Tab-separated table of C-alpha atoms in Angstrom:
chain	number	residue	atom	x	y	z
Z	1437	MET	CA	32.850	33.304	-8.621
Z	1438	ILE	CA	29.154	32.319	-8.340
Z	1439	ARG	CA	28.658	29.337	-5.999
Z	1440	ARG	CA	27.636	26.195	-7.823
Z	1441	SER	CA	24.384	25.864	-5.883
Z	1442	LEU	CA	23.388	29.415	-6.768
Z	1443	LEU	CA	24.190	28.945	-10.369
Z	1444	CYS	CA	22.188	25.735	-10.618
Z	1445	ALA	CA	19.232	27.406	-8.977
Z	1446	PHE	CA	19.541	30.292	-11.389
Z	1447	LEU	CA	19.721	28.073	-14.395
Z	1448	SER	CA	16.744	25.994	-13.141
Z	1449	SER	CA	14.722	29.122	-12.720
Z	1450	LEU	CA	15.508	30.172	-16.269
Z	1451	LEU	CA	14.546	26.780	-17.665
Z	1452	LEU	CA	11.316	26.681	-15.649
Z	1453	HIS	CA	10.399	30.159	-16.883
Z	1454	ALA	CA	11.103	29.229	-20.486
Z	1455	VAL	CA	9.061	26.053	-20.291
Z	1456	ALA	CA	6.128	27.835	-18.620
Z	1457	PHE	CA	5.961	30.468	-21.248
Z	1458	ALA	CA	6.068	28.170	-24.226
Z	1459	GLY	CA	2.402	28.946	-24.705
Z	1460	GLU	CA	0.975	32.025	-26.414
Z	1461	ARG	CA	2.578	35.098	-24.798
Z	1462	TRP	CA	0.557	38.175	-24.162
Z	1463	ALA	CA	1.726	41.596	-22.947
Z	1464	ILE	CA	-1.104	42.854	-20.838
Z	1465	GLY	CA	0.372	46.180	-19.774
Z	1466	LEU	CA	3.254	48.117	-18.307
Z	1467	SER	CA	4.170	48.626	-14.694
Z	1468	THR	CA	4.928	51.936	-13.103
Z	1469	SER	CA	8.599	51.647	-14.148
Z	1470	GLY	CA	7.741	50.520	-17.681
Z	1471	ALA	CA	8.365	46.818	-17.068
Z	1472	SER	CA	6.147	44.538	-19.094
Z	1473	ILE	CA	3.451	42.594	-17.307
Z	1474	GLU	CA	2.979	39.431	-19.215
Z	1475	ALA	CA	0.669	36.455	-19.368
Z	1476	VAL	CA	0.789	33.086	-21.036
Z	1477	ALA	CA	-2.322	31.618	-22.610
Z	1478	ILE	CA	-2.660	27.892	-23.069
Z	1479	ALA	CA	-5.669	26.745	-25.156
Z	1480	GLY	CA	-8.359	24.595	-23.765
Z	1481	ARG	CA	-10.032	21.660	-25.499
Z	1482	SER	CA	-12.082	23.979	-27.758
Z	1483	ALA	CA	-12.720	27.648	-28.431
Z	1484	SER	CA	-15.780	27.413	-26.147
Z	1485	SER	CA	-13.802	26.011	-23.177
Z	1486	PRO	CA	-14.131	28.165	-19.984
Z	1487	THR	CA	-11.261	30.316	-18.962
Z	1488	VAL	CA	-9.268	30.201	-15.716
Z	1489	VAL	CA	-6.899	32.996	-14.817
Z	1490	LEU	CA	-4.072	32.107	-12.492
Z	1491	VAL	CA	-2.359	35.040	-10.837
Z	1492	GLY	CA	0.864	35.146	-8.817
Z	1493	GLY	CA	3.388	37.739	-7.729
Z	1494	LEU	CA	0.848	40.277	-6.689
Z	1495	GLN	CA	3.109	41.608	-3.953
Z	1496	ARG	CA	6.375	41.025	-5.805
Z	1497	SER	CA	8.004	38.260	-7.825
Z	1498	ASP	CA	8.168	35.436	-5.219
Z	1499	GLN	CA	7.339	31.874	-4.544
Z	1500	SER	CA	3.793	32.445	-5.837
Z	1501	SER	CA	5.305	33.274	-9.185
Z	1502	ASP	CA	7.230	30.127	-9.276
Z	1503	ALA	CA	4.066	28.197	-8.334
Z	1504	VAL	CA	2.223	29.794	-11.236
Z	1505	ASP	CA	5.059	28.905	-13.648
Z	1506	ARG	CA	4.960	25.257	-12.444
Z	1507	GLU	CA	1.238	25.081	-12.919
Z	1508	ALA	CA	1.377	26.544	-16.380
Z	1509	ALA	CA	4.180	24.201	-17.429
Z	1510	ALA	CA	2.301	21.145	-16.051
Z	1511	PHE	CA	-1.008	22.229	-17.656
Z	1512	GLU	CA	0.680	22.585	-20.992
Z	1513	GLN	CA	1.858	18.939	-20.861
Z	1514	VAL	CA	-1.792	17.839	-20.647
Z	1515	PRO	CA	-3.031	16.815	-24.099
Z	1516	GLN	CA	-5.181	19.533	-25.437
Z	1517	GLY	CA	-8.183	17.247	-25.843
Z	1518	GLN	CA	-8.114	16.583	-22.115
Z	1519	ARG	CA	-7.952	20.191	-21.002
Z	1520	GLU	CA	-11.172	21.186	-19.406
Z	1521	PHE	CA	-10.574	24.902	-19.632
Z	1522	ARG	CA	-8.225	27.517	-21.159
Z	1523	LEU	CA	-5.496	28.739	-18.817
Z	1524	ILE	CA	-4.188	32.263	-18.660
Z	1525	ALA	CA	-1.289	32.473	-16.229
Z	1526	ILE	CA	0.130	35.786	-14.933
Z	1527	ALA	CA	3.060	34.807	-12.841
Z	1528	ARG	CA	4.564	38.242	-12.130
Z	1529	ALA	CA	1.615	40.524	-11.821
Z	1530	ASN	CA	3.361	43.266	-9.836
Z	1531	PRO	CA	7.065	43.377	-10.946
Z	1532	ASP	CA	7.707	46.684	-9.224
Z	1533	ALA	CA	6.135	45.585	-5.908
Z	1534	GLN	CA	3.819	48.608	-5.968
Z	1535	PRO	CA	0.900	48.986	-3.443
Z	1536	LEU	CA	-2.213	47.601	-5.036
Z	1537	GLN	CA	-5.873	48.480	-4.604
Z	1538	PHE	CA	-8.905	46.699	-5.970
Z	1539	PRO	CA	-11.133	48.024	-7.386
Z	1540	PRO	CA	-8.531	50.663	-8.287
Z	1541	SER	CA	-9.229	54.330	-7.680
Z	1542	GLY	CA	-7.690	57.505	-9.155
Z	1543	VAL	CA	-6.906	58.373	-12.732
Z	1544	ALA	CA	-6.659	55.216	-14.770
Z	1545	TYR	CA	-3.132	54.168	-15.633
Z	1546	ARG	CA	-1.658	57.228	-13.918
Z	1547	GLU	CA	-2.508	56.333	-10.275
Z	1548	HIS	CA	-2.379	52.783	-9.038
Z	1549	VAL	CA	-1.029	51.804	-12.416
Z	1550	GLU	CA	-0.615	48.053	-11.880
Z	1551	SER	CA	-4.034	47.888	-10.198
Z	1552	HIS	CA	-5.716	49.444	-13.216
Z	1553	VAL	CA	-3.829	47.230	-15.619
Z	1554	LEU	CA	-4.761	44.017	-13.869
Z	1555	TRP	CA	-8.325	44.886	-12.920
Z	1556	ARG	CA	-9.272	46.109	-16.386
Z	1557	TRP	CA	-7.410	43.392	-18.239
Z	1558	ILE	CA	-8.909	40.600	-16.134
Z	1559	ALA	CA	-12.422	42.040	-16.415
Z	1560	THR	CA	-12.386	42.646	-20.166
Z	1561	HIS	CA	-11.235	39.013	-20.694
Z	1562	ALA	CA	-14.187	37.934	-18.581
Z	1563	PRO	CA	-12.772	34.666	-17.202
Z	1564	ASP	CA	-14.906	32.090	-15.471
Z	1565	LEU	CA	-12.651	31.725	-12.493
Z	1566	VAL	CA	-9.720	33.673	-11.095
Z	1567	ILE	CA	-7.248	31.880	-8.745
Z	1568	VAL	CA	-4.850	34.069	-6.744
Z	1569	VAL	CA	-1.772	32.206	-5.604
Z	1570	GLY	CA	0.021	33.470	-2.486
Z	1571	GLN	CA	-0.729	36.797	-0.840
Z	1572	ASP	CA	-3.827	38.548	-2.069
Z	1573	PRO	CA	-4.056	42.361	-1.808
Z	1574	GLY	CA	-7.841	42.271	-2.274
Z	1575	VAL	CA	-8.415	40.761	-5.720
Z	1576	VAL	CA	-10.650	37.983	-4.512
Z	1577	ALA	CA	-12.840	40.181	-2.301
Z	1578	ALA	CA	-13.079	42.883	-4.984
Z	1579	LEU	CA	-14.166	40.396	-7.721
Z	1580	SER	CA	-16.620	38.793	-5.259
Z	1581	GLN	CA	-18.223	42.077	-4.153
Z	1582	ASN	CA	-18.122	44.158	-7.292
Z	1583	VAL	CA	-19.416	43.931	-10.885
Z	1584	ALA	CA	-16.195	44.426	-12.781
Z	1585	LEU	CA	-16.433	47.092	-15.569
Z	1586	ASP	CA	-20.210	46.737	-15.549
Z	1587	LEU	CA	-19.958	43.247	-17.029
Z	1588	GLY	CA	-20.783	40.875	-14.232
Z	1589	GLU	CA	-19.434	38.832	-11.341
Z	1590	ILE	CA	-16.331	36.748	-11.736
Z	1591	PRO	CA	-15.778	33.927	-9.141
Z	1592	ALA	CA	-12.396	34.081	-7.449
Z	1593	ARG	CA	-10.537	32.218	-4.740
Z	1594	ARG	CA	-7.093	32.256	-3.104
Z	1595	VAL	CA	-4.740	29.338	-2.623
Z	1596	ASP	CA	-1.263	29.288	-0.919
Z	1597	GLY	CA	0.346	27.465	-3.809
Z	1598	SER	CA	2.190	25.026	-1.621
Z	1599	GLY	CA	0.403	22.122	-3.329
Z	1600	PRO	CA	-1.216	21.415	-6.674
Z	1601	VAL	CA	-3.559	24.158	-7.715
Z	1602	LEU	CA	-5.270	23.289	-10.978
Z	1603	GLN	CA	-5.501	19.591	-10.129
Z	1604	SER	CA	-7.439	20.571	-7.030
Z	1605	LEU	CA	-10.352	21.869	-9.200
Z	1606	THR	CA	-12.786	18.996	-8.700
Z	1607	GLU	CA	-15.921	20.798	-9.900
Z	1608	PRO	CA	-16.423	21.847	-13.489
Z	1609	VAL	CA	-15.686	25.504	-14.276
Z	1610	THR	CA	-18.965	27.054	-15.397
Z	1611	PRO	CA	-19.474	30.309	-17.361
Z	1612	SER	CA	-19.237	33.451	-15.153
Z	1613	ASN	CA	-21.726	36.283	-15.311
Z	1614	ALA	CA	-19.062	38.448	-16.927
Z	1615	HIS	CA	-18.353	35.719	-19.584
Z	1616	GLN	CA	-22.114	35.511	-20.439
Z	1617	ALA	CA	-22.247	39.373	-20.723
Z	1618	ILE	CA	-19.295	39.311	-23.158
Z	1619	GLU	CA	-20.866	36.565	-25.219
Z	1620	ARG	CA	-24.093	38.664	-25.462
Z	1621	ARG	CA	-22.073	41.681	-26.662
Z	1622	LEU	CA	-20.175	39.607	-29.173
Z	1623	ALA	CA	-23.421	38.241	-30.593
Z	1624	ARG	CA	-24.561	41.764	-31.642
Z	1625	SER	CA	-24.487	42.562	-35.286
Z	1626	PRO	CA	-22.441	45.580	-36.359
Z	1627	ARG	CA	-25.625	47.536	-37.030
Z	1628	ALA	CA	-27.082	46.618	-33.635
Z	1629	LEU	CA	-23.915	47.849	-31.938
Z	1630	ALA	CA	-23.953	51.054	-33.915
Z	1631	GLU	CA	-27.589	51.727	-33.075
Z	1632	GLU	CA	-26.822	51.099	-29.413
Z	1633	LEU	CA	-24.042	53.584	-29.489
Z	1634	ALA	CA	-26.146	56.120	-31.364
Z	1635	ARG	CA	-28.641	56.246	-28.483
Z	1636	VAL	CA	-25.895	57.900	-26.463
Z	1637	TYR	CA	-23.555	59.619	-28.936
Z	1638	GLY	CA	-24.226	62.022	-31.681
Z	1639	GLN	CA	-27.069	63.818	-29.961
Z	1640	GLN	CA	-25.667	67.359	-29.901
Z	1641	PHE	CA	-23.349	69.755	-31.773
Z	1642	THR	CA	-23.279	72.796	-29.474
Z	1643	GLN	CA	-19.468	73.036	-29.864
Z	1644	PRO	CA	-18.363	72.044	-33.337
Z	1645	ASN	CA	-15.561	69.536	-32.907
Z	1646	TYR	CA	-14.390	66.381	-34.636
Z	1647	ILE	CA	-15.615	63.996	-31.907
Z	1648	ALA	CA	-19.209	65.198	-32.017
Z	1649	ALA	CA	-19.015	65.437	-35.839
Z	1650	MET	CA	-17.933	61.787	-36.366
Z	1651	ALA	CA	-20.700	60.572	-34.086
Z	1652	LEU	CA	-23.335	62.531	-36.047
Z	1653	VAL	CA	-21.813	61.260	-39.385
Z	1654	SER	CA	-22.436	57.750	-38.053
Z	1655	ARG	CA	-26.034	58.653	-37.218
Z	1656	LEU	CA	-26.509	59.995	-40.717
Z	1657	ARG	CA	-25.332	56.732	-42.061
Z	1658	LEU	CA	-27.740	54.873	-39.821
Z	1659	GLY	CA	-30.587	56.816	-41.389
Z	1660	ALA	CA	-31.313	59.447	-38.665
Z	1661	ARG	CA	-31.429	62.238	-41.240
Z	1662	ASP	CA	-34.286	64.208	-39.550
Z	1663	ASP	CA	-32.527	64.141	-36.155
Z	1664	VAL	CA	-29.284	65.335	-37.634
Z	1665	THR	CA	-31.042	68.046	-39.548
Z	1666	ARG	CA	-32.525	69.324	-36.341
Z	1667	VAL	CA	-29.112	69.323	-34.674
Z	1668	LEU	CA	-27.471	71.195	-37.583
Z	1669	ALA	CA	-30.289	73.647	-38.163
Z	1670	PRO	CA	-28.636	76.541	-36.271
Z	1671	TYR	CA	-25.549	76.340	-38.452
Z	1672	LEU	CA	-27.411	75.853	-41.704
Z	1673	ASP	CA	-29.653	78.811	-41.007
Z	1674	GLY	CA	-26.761	81.038	-39.966
Z	1675	ALA	CA	-27.884	81.445	-36.292
Z	1676	GLN	CA	-24.571	79.959	-35.185
Z	1677	ASP	CA	-21.133	80.103	-36.728
Z	1678	SER	CA	-19.583	76.596	-37.269
Z	1679	PHE	CA	-16.113	78.179	-37.711
Z	1680	ALA	CA	-16.310	80.947	-35.127
Z	1681	ARG	CA	-13.322	79.518	-33.248
Z	1682	PRO	CA	-10.918	78.296	-35.927
Z	1683	SER	CA	-9.001	75.258	-34.708
Z	1684	GLN	CA	-7.965	71.867	-35.993
Z	1685	SER	CA	-10.935	70.277	-34.297
Z	1686	SER	CA	-13.515	72.761	-35.567
Z	1687	LEU	CA	-12.070	72.468	-39.090
Z	1688	ALA	CA	-12.424	68.653	-38.939
Z	1689	ALA	CA	-15.981	69.146	-37.600
Z	1690	HIS	CA	-16.893	70.209	-41.131
Z	1691	LEU	CA	-16.573	66.548	-42.262
Z	1692	LEU	CA	-20.093	66.353	-40.923
Z	1693	PHE	CA	-21.364	69.125	-43.237
Z	1694	PHE	CA	-19.691	67.374	-46.142
Z	1695	GLU	CA	-21.572	64.186	-45.297
Z	1696	TYR	CA	-24.782	66.108	-44.906
Z	1697	ALA	CA	-24.316	68.011	-48.178
Z	1698	ARG	CA	-23.517	64.867	-50.124
Z	1699	ARG	CA	-26.580	63.020	-48.727
Z	1700	THR	CA	-29.068	65.899	-48.964
Z	1701	GLY	CA	-27.751	68.220	-51.681
Z	1702	ASP	CA	-28.107	71.054	-49.213
Z	1703	ASP	CA	-26.136	74.027	-50.647
Z	1704	ARG	CA	-25.958	75.631	-47.172
Z	1705	ALA	CA	-23.918	72.735	-45.867
Z	1706	LYS	CA	-21.730	72.815	-49.013
Z	1707	ALA	CA	-21.013	76.494	-48.387
Z	1708	LEU	CA	-19.914	75.740	-44.835
Z	1709	VAL	CA	-17.474	73.098	-46.059
Z	1710	LEU	CA	-15.981	75.491	-48.637
Z	1711	ARG	CA	-15.649	78.320	-46.164
Z	1712	ALA	CA	-13.707	76.087	-43.763
Z	1713	ALA	CA	-11.555	74.711	-46.671
Z	1714	ALA	CA	-10.724	78.360	-47.635
Z	1715	SER	CA	-8.361	78.415	-44.622
Z	1716	GLY	CA	-5.912	76.608	-46.869
Z	1717	PHE	CA	-5.661	79.566	-49.226
Z	1718	THR	CA	-4.647	83.222	-49.108
Z	1719	GLU	CA	-7.104	86.086	-49.581
Z	1720	THR	CA	-6.140	86.133	-53.229
Z	1721	GLY	CA	-6.857	82.410	-53.597
Z	1722	GLU	CA	-3.240	81.238	-53.629
Z	1723	PRO	CA	-2.515	77.871	-51.826
Z	1724	ARG	CA	-0.674	78.333	-48.615
Z	1725	GLU	CA	2.537	76.461	-47.915
Z	1726	PHE	CA	0.683	74.414	-45.351
Z	1727	MET	CA	-2.646	74.386	-43.478
Z	1728	PRO	CA	-2.230	77.113	-40.860
Z	1729	LEU	CA	-3.820	75.305	-37.876
Z	1730	HIS	CA	-1.615	72.192	-37.868
Z	1731	GLY	CA	0.389	72.927	-34.739
Z	1732	GLY	CA	3.009	70.369	-35.650
Z	1733	TRP	CA	0.756	67.426	-34.613
Z	1734	SER	CA	0.353	64.248	-36.563
Z	1735	ASP	CA	-3.415	64.815	-35.895
Z	1736	SER	CA	-3.263	67.286	-38.733
Z	1737	LEU	CA	-3.338	64.505	-41.343
Z	1738	PHE	CA	-6.888	63.845	-40.149
Z	1739	MET	CA	-7.892	67.336	-38.966
Z	1740	ASP	CA	-6.731	69.377	-41.951
Z	1741	VAL	CA	-6.411	67.145	-44.999
Z	1742	PRO	CA	-9.706	65.209	-45.628
Z	1743	ILE	CA	-11.794	68.400	-45.578
Z	1744	MET	CA	-9.779	69.683	-48.518
Z	1745	ALA	CA	-10.369	66.551	-50.500
Z	1746	MET	CA	-14.049	66.679	-49.664
Z	1747	ALA	CA	-14.283	70.332	-50.793
Z	1748	GLY	CA	-12.712	69.083	-54.055
Z	1749	ALA	CA	-15.277	66.350	-54.265
Z	1750	LEU	CA	-18.127	68.733	-53.832
Z	1751	THR	CA	-16.841	71.265	-56.408
Z	1752	GLY	CA	-14.625	69.255	-58.764
Z	1753	GLU	CA	-11.926	71.964	-58.355
Z	1754	ARG	CA	-8.398	70.642	-58.534
Z	1755	ARG	CA	-6.998	73.295	-56.236
Z	1756	TYR	CA	-8.439	71.565	-53.187
Z	1757	PHE	CA	-6.873	68.285	-54.057
Z	1758	ASP	CA	-3.548	70.052	-54.729
Z	1759	MET	CA	-3.698	71.633	-51.303
Z	1760	ALA	CA	-4.495	68.367	-49.573
Z	1761	ALA	CA	-1.499	66.728	-51.204
Z	1762	ARG	CA	0.695	69.602	-50.416
Z	1763	HIS	CA	-0.176	69.551	-46.747
Z	1764	VAL	CA	0.351	65.802	-46.569
Z	1765	ALA	CA	3.854	66.249	-47.927
Z	1766	PHE	CA	4.519	69.156	-45.540
Z	1767	MET	CA	3.417	67.207	-42.472
Z	1768	GLN	CA	5.365	64.110	-43.457
Z	1769	GLN	CA	8.543	66.219	-43.497
Z	1770	ILE	CA	8.069	67.018	-39.849
Z	1771	VAL	CA	6.314	64.081	-38.204
Z	1772	LEU	CA	7.010	60.984	-40.380
Z	1773	ARG	CA	9.673	58.817	-38.773
Z	1774	PRO	CA	12.257	56.791	-40.731
Z	1775	ASP	CA	10.559	53.600	-39.642
Z	1776	GLY	CA	7.275	54.588	-41.282
Z	1777	LEU	CA	5.427	55.511	-38.150
Z	1778	TYR	CA	4.371	59.087	-37.213
Z	1779	ARG	CA	5.769	60.895	-34.271
Z	1780	HIS	CA	2.897	62.575	-32.437
Z	1781	GLN	CA	4.359	66.010	-32.577
Z	1782	ALA	CA	7.315	67.559	-34.326
Z	1783	SER	CA	9.083	68.208	-31.083
Z	1784	THR	CA	8.972	64.590	-29.842
Z	1785	ASP	CA	9.940	61.159	-31.170
Z	1786	ALA	CA	7.085	59.331	-29.478
Z	1787	ALA	CA	4.958	57.234	-31.907
Z	1788	TRP	CA	1.863	57.503	-29.836
Z	1789	GLY	CA	-0.977	55.063	-30.820
Z	1790	ARG	CA	-3.687	57.689	-31.392
Z	1791	GLY	CA	-1.060	59.882	-32.983
Z	1792	ASN	CA	-0.750	57.220	-35.621
Z	1793	ALA	CA	-4.499	56.547	-35.879
Z	1794	PHE	CA	-5.095	60.088	-36.986
Z	1795	PRO	CA	-2.867	59.766	-40.147
Z	1796	ALA	CA	-4.315	56.337	-40.809
Z	1797	LEU	CA	-7.882	57.549	-40.780
Z	1798	GLY	CA	-7.050	60.843	-42.352
Z	1799	LEU	CA	-5.325	59.376	-45.398
Z	1800	ALA	CA	-8.091	56.739	-45.774
Z	1801	LEU	CA	-10.774	59.497	-45.807
Z	1802	THR	CA	-8.720	61.583	-48.200
Z	1803	LEU	CA	-8.082	58.817	-50.648
Z	1804	SER	CA	-11.759	57.943	-50.626
Z	1805	GLU	CA	-12.470	61.342	-52.237
Z	1806	PHE	CA	-9.233	61.872	-54.165
Z	1807	PRO	CA	-9.432	61.408	-57.936
Z	1808	GLN	CA	-7.252	58.539	-59.125
Z	1809	THR	CA	-6.336	60.544	-62.123
Z	1810	HIS	CA	-4.605	63.245	-60.006
Z	1811	ALA	CA	-0.902	63.241	-60.258
Z	1812	ASP	CA	-0.472	62.944	-56.458
Z	1813	TYR	CA	-2.846	59.999	-56.021
Z	1814	PRO	CA	-0.123	57.270	-56.470
Z	1815	ARG	CA	2.076	59.001	-53.884
Z	1816	LEU	CA	-0.739	59.322	-51.314
Z	1817	LEU	CA	-1.793	55.696	-51.905
Z	1818	ALA	CA	1.825	54.483	-51.474
Z	1819	SER	CA	2.148	56.542	-48.356
Z	1820	TYR	CA	-0.953	55.103	-46.892
Z	1821	ARG	CA	0.070	51.542	-47.605
Z	1822	ALA	CA	3.540	52.131	-46.236
Z	1823	HIS	CA	2.023	53.387	-43.009
Z	1824	MET	CA	-0.239	50.331	-42.776
Z	1825	ALA	CA	2.753	48.087	-43.230
Z	1826	ALA	CA	4.674	49.914	-40.490
Z	1827	LEU	CA	1.761	49.588	-38.168
Z	1828	ALA	CA	1.431	45.852	-38.965
Z	1829	ARG	CA	5.068	45.316	-37.876
Z	1830	VAL	CA	4.258	46.558	-34.306
Z	1831	GLN	CA	0.780	44.955	-34.028
Z	1832	ASP	CA	0.485	42.891	-30.901
Z	1833	GLU	CA	-1.089	39.516	-30.347
Z	1834	ASN	CA	-4.518	41.144	-29.651
Z	1835	GLY	CA	-4.485	42.985	-32.966
Z	1836	CYS	CA	-3.808	46.382	-31.390
Z	1837	GLY	CA	-0.651	48.536	-31.670
Z	1838	ALA	CA	2.361	47.553	-29.666
Z	1839	THR	CA	1.626	49.898	-26.811
Z	1840	SER	CA	0.708	49.107	-23.266
Z	1841	SER	CA	-2.815	49.607	-21.920
Z	1842	ILE	CA	-1.510	52.810	-20.350
Z	1843	GLY	CA	-0.731	54.252	-23.788
Z	1844	ARG	CA	3.074	54.280	-23.616
Z	1845	ALA	CA	4.671	53.153	-26.905
Z	1846	ARG	CA	6.948	50.154	-26.880
Z	1847	ILE	CA	8.239	51.289	-30.194
Z	1848	PRO	CA	11.894	52.379	-30.181
Z	1849	ASN	CA	12.225	56.100	-30.720
Z	1850	THR	CA	14.148	57.370	-33.696
Z	1851	ARG	CA	15.529	60.792	-33.979
Z	1852	PRO	CA	14.239	62.835	-36.861
Z	1853	PRO	CA	16.793	63.536	-39.594
Z	1854	PRO	CA	18.583	66.863	-39.251
């Protein structure tokens, strides 16, 4: 039988934890063992209020965790109109008691997992003050001596947590350099951001692949037609073969030639699109059962399908649309889960985030070129909408998919039907 004193202490702990986390709960990442690292966010007086991050449990869940819970619970009792700042409380920052290193080194989210989760999450939220409660494995010094994620400095201090923490803040919390940097970024217009990215990305196409292609498509849409023409010239002139190494990625790279052909009317670009799309047909022109480069990956709904619809848009030939719809149906048989999400590969159940982004983008691009009068259009549209609904069900509080910052899905796996 549990001793009465231990039972009371246990119940008190549960009650305190429940009260402390009555604010908005955020999942900020997963620990090495897969345990959720959570925060509670309590609004300040207004949306422009400064942000204070309170961190405990950096060595393990201990008295500092209890102190952070108490502070969060007390802060929440303050009328919102009297709160001088917004509070984000992370009471159990290191649930697995892993060694921490700040700034973290090694491969992100593979080595020093908790360190990367905390460092990057704190930096991207650009608080105005970080308070470490209890033992500090180097957070305060790292924030004081480093520009976190190229944003700016974030003031930090350590307290032992034996007494009031937030009440001891006698000076107003002022915007940190990191906060000001984030505000400047948020103030950019979508076009200004796109132009800033275009100065770095979309500058070369030496190896035709979908990543370089999408960046160059964006540059075309920004009006950099002459620059893109120069980059594509070796392929348009026949000096280089855009499909010399057939793969999913090089097939999807031809989305760029479609965009160029549509905008310029260049028949050379159109011919390259049609040659790539010919991979969906036999030598006698019969449609294949499926696109031959798919590899069983959900990526195929982006890599293989839109180019078929785009070939159809350039020619008006129904066979390309037919093949696009056929391959969507084939891929859905092997990678679409019963819950509406896509497993990343036919041999696994994992609904990886990017493995669902590929079908989402692929079907959107396909439907953009697919004739609404085609018999398969309603099915493709319904499939796209069902996928969006499935993704919405696992959307987290930040608007992203319900995966941790290290990319491991928190979506229950479901075995494919036999």
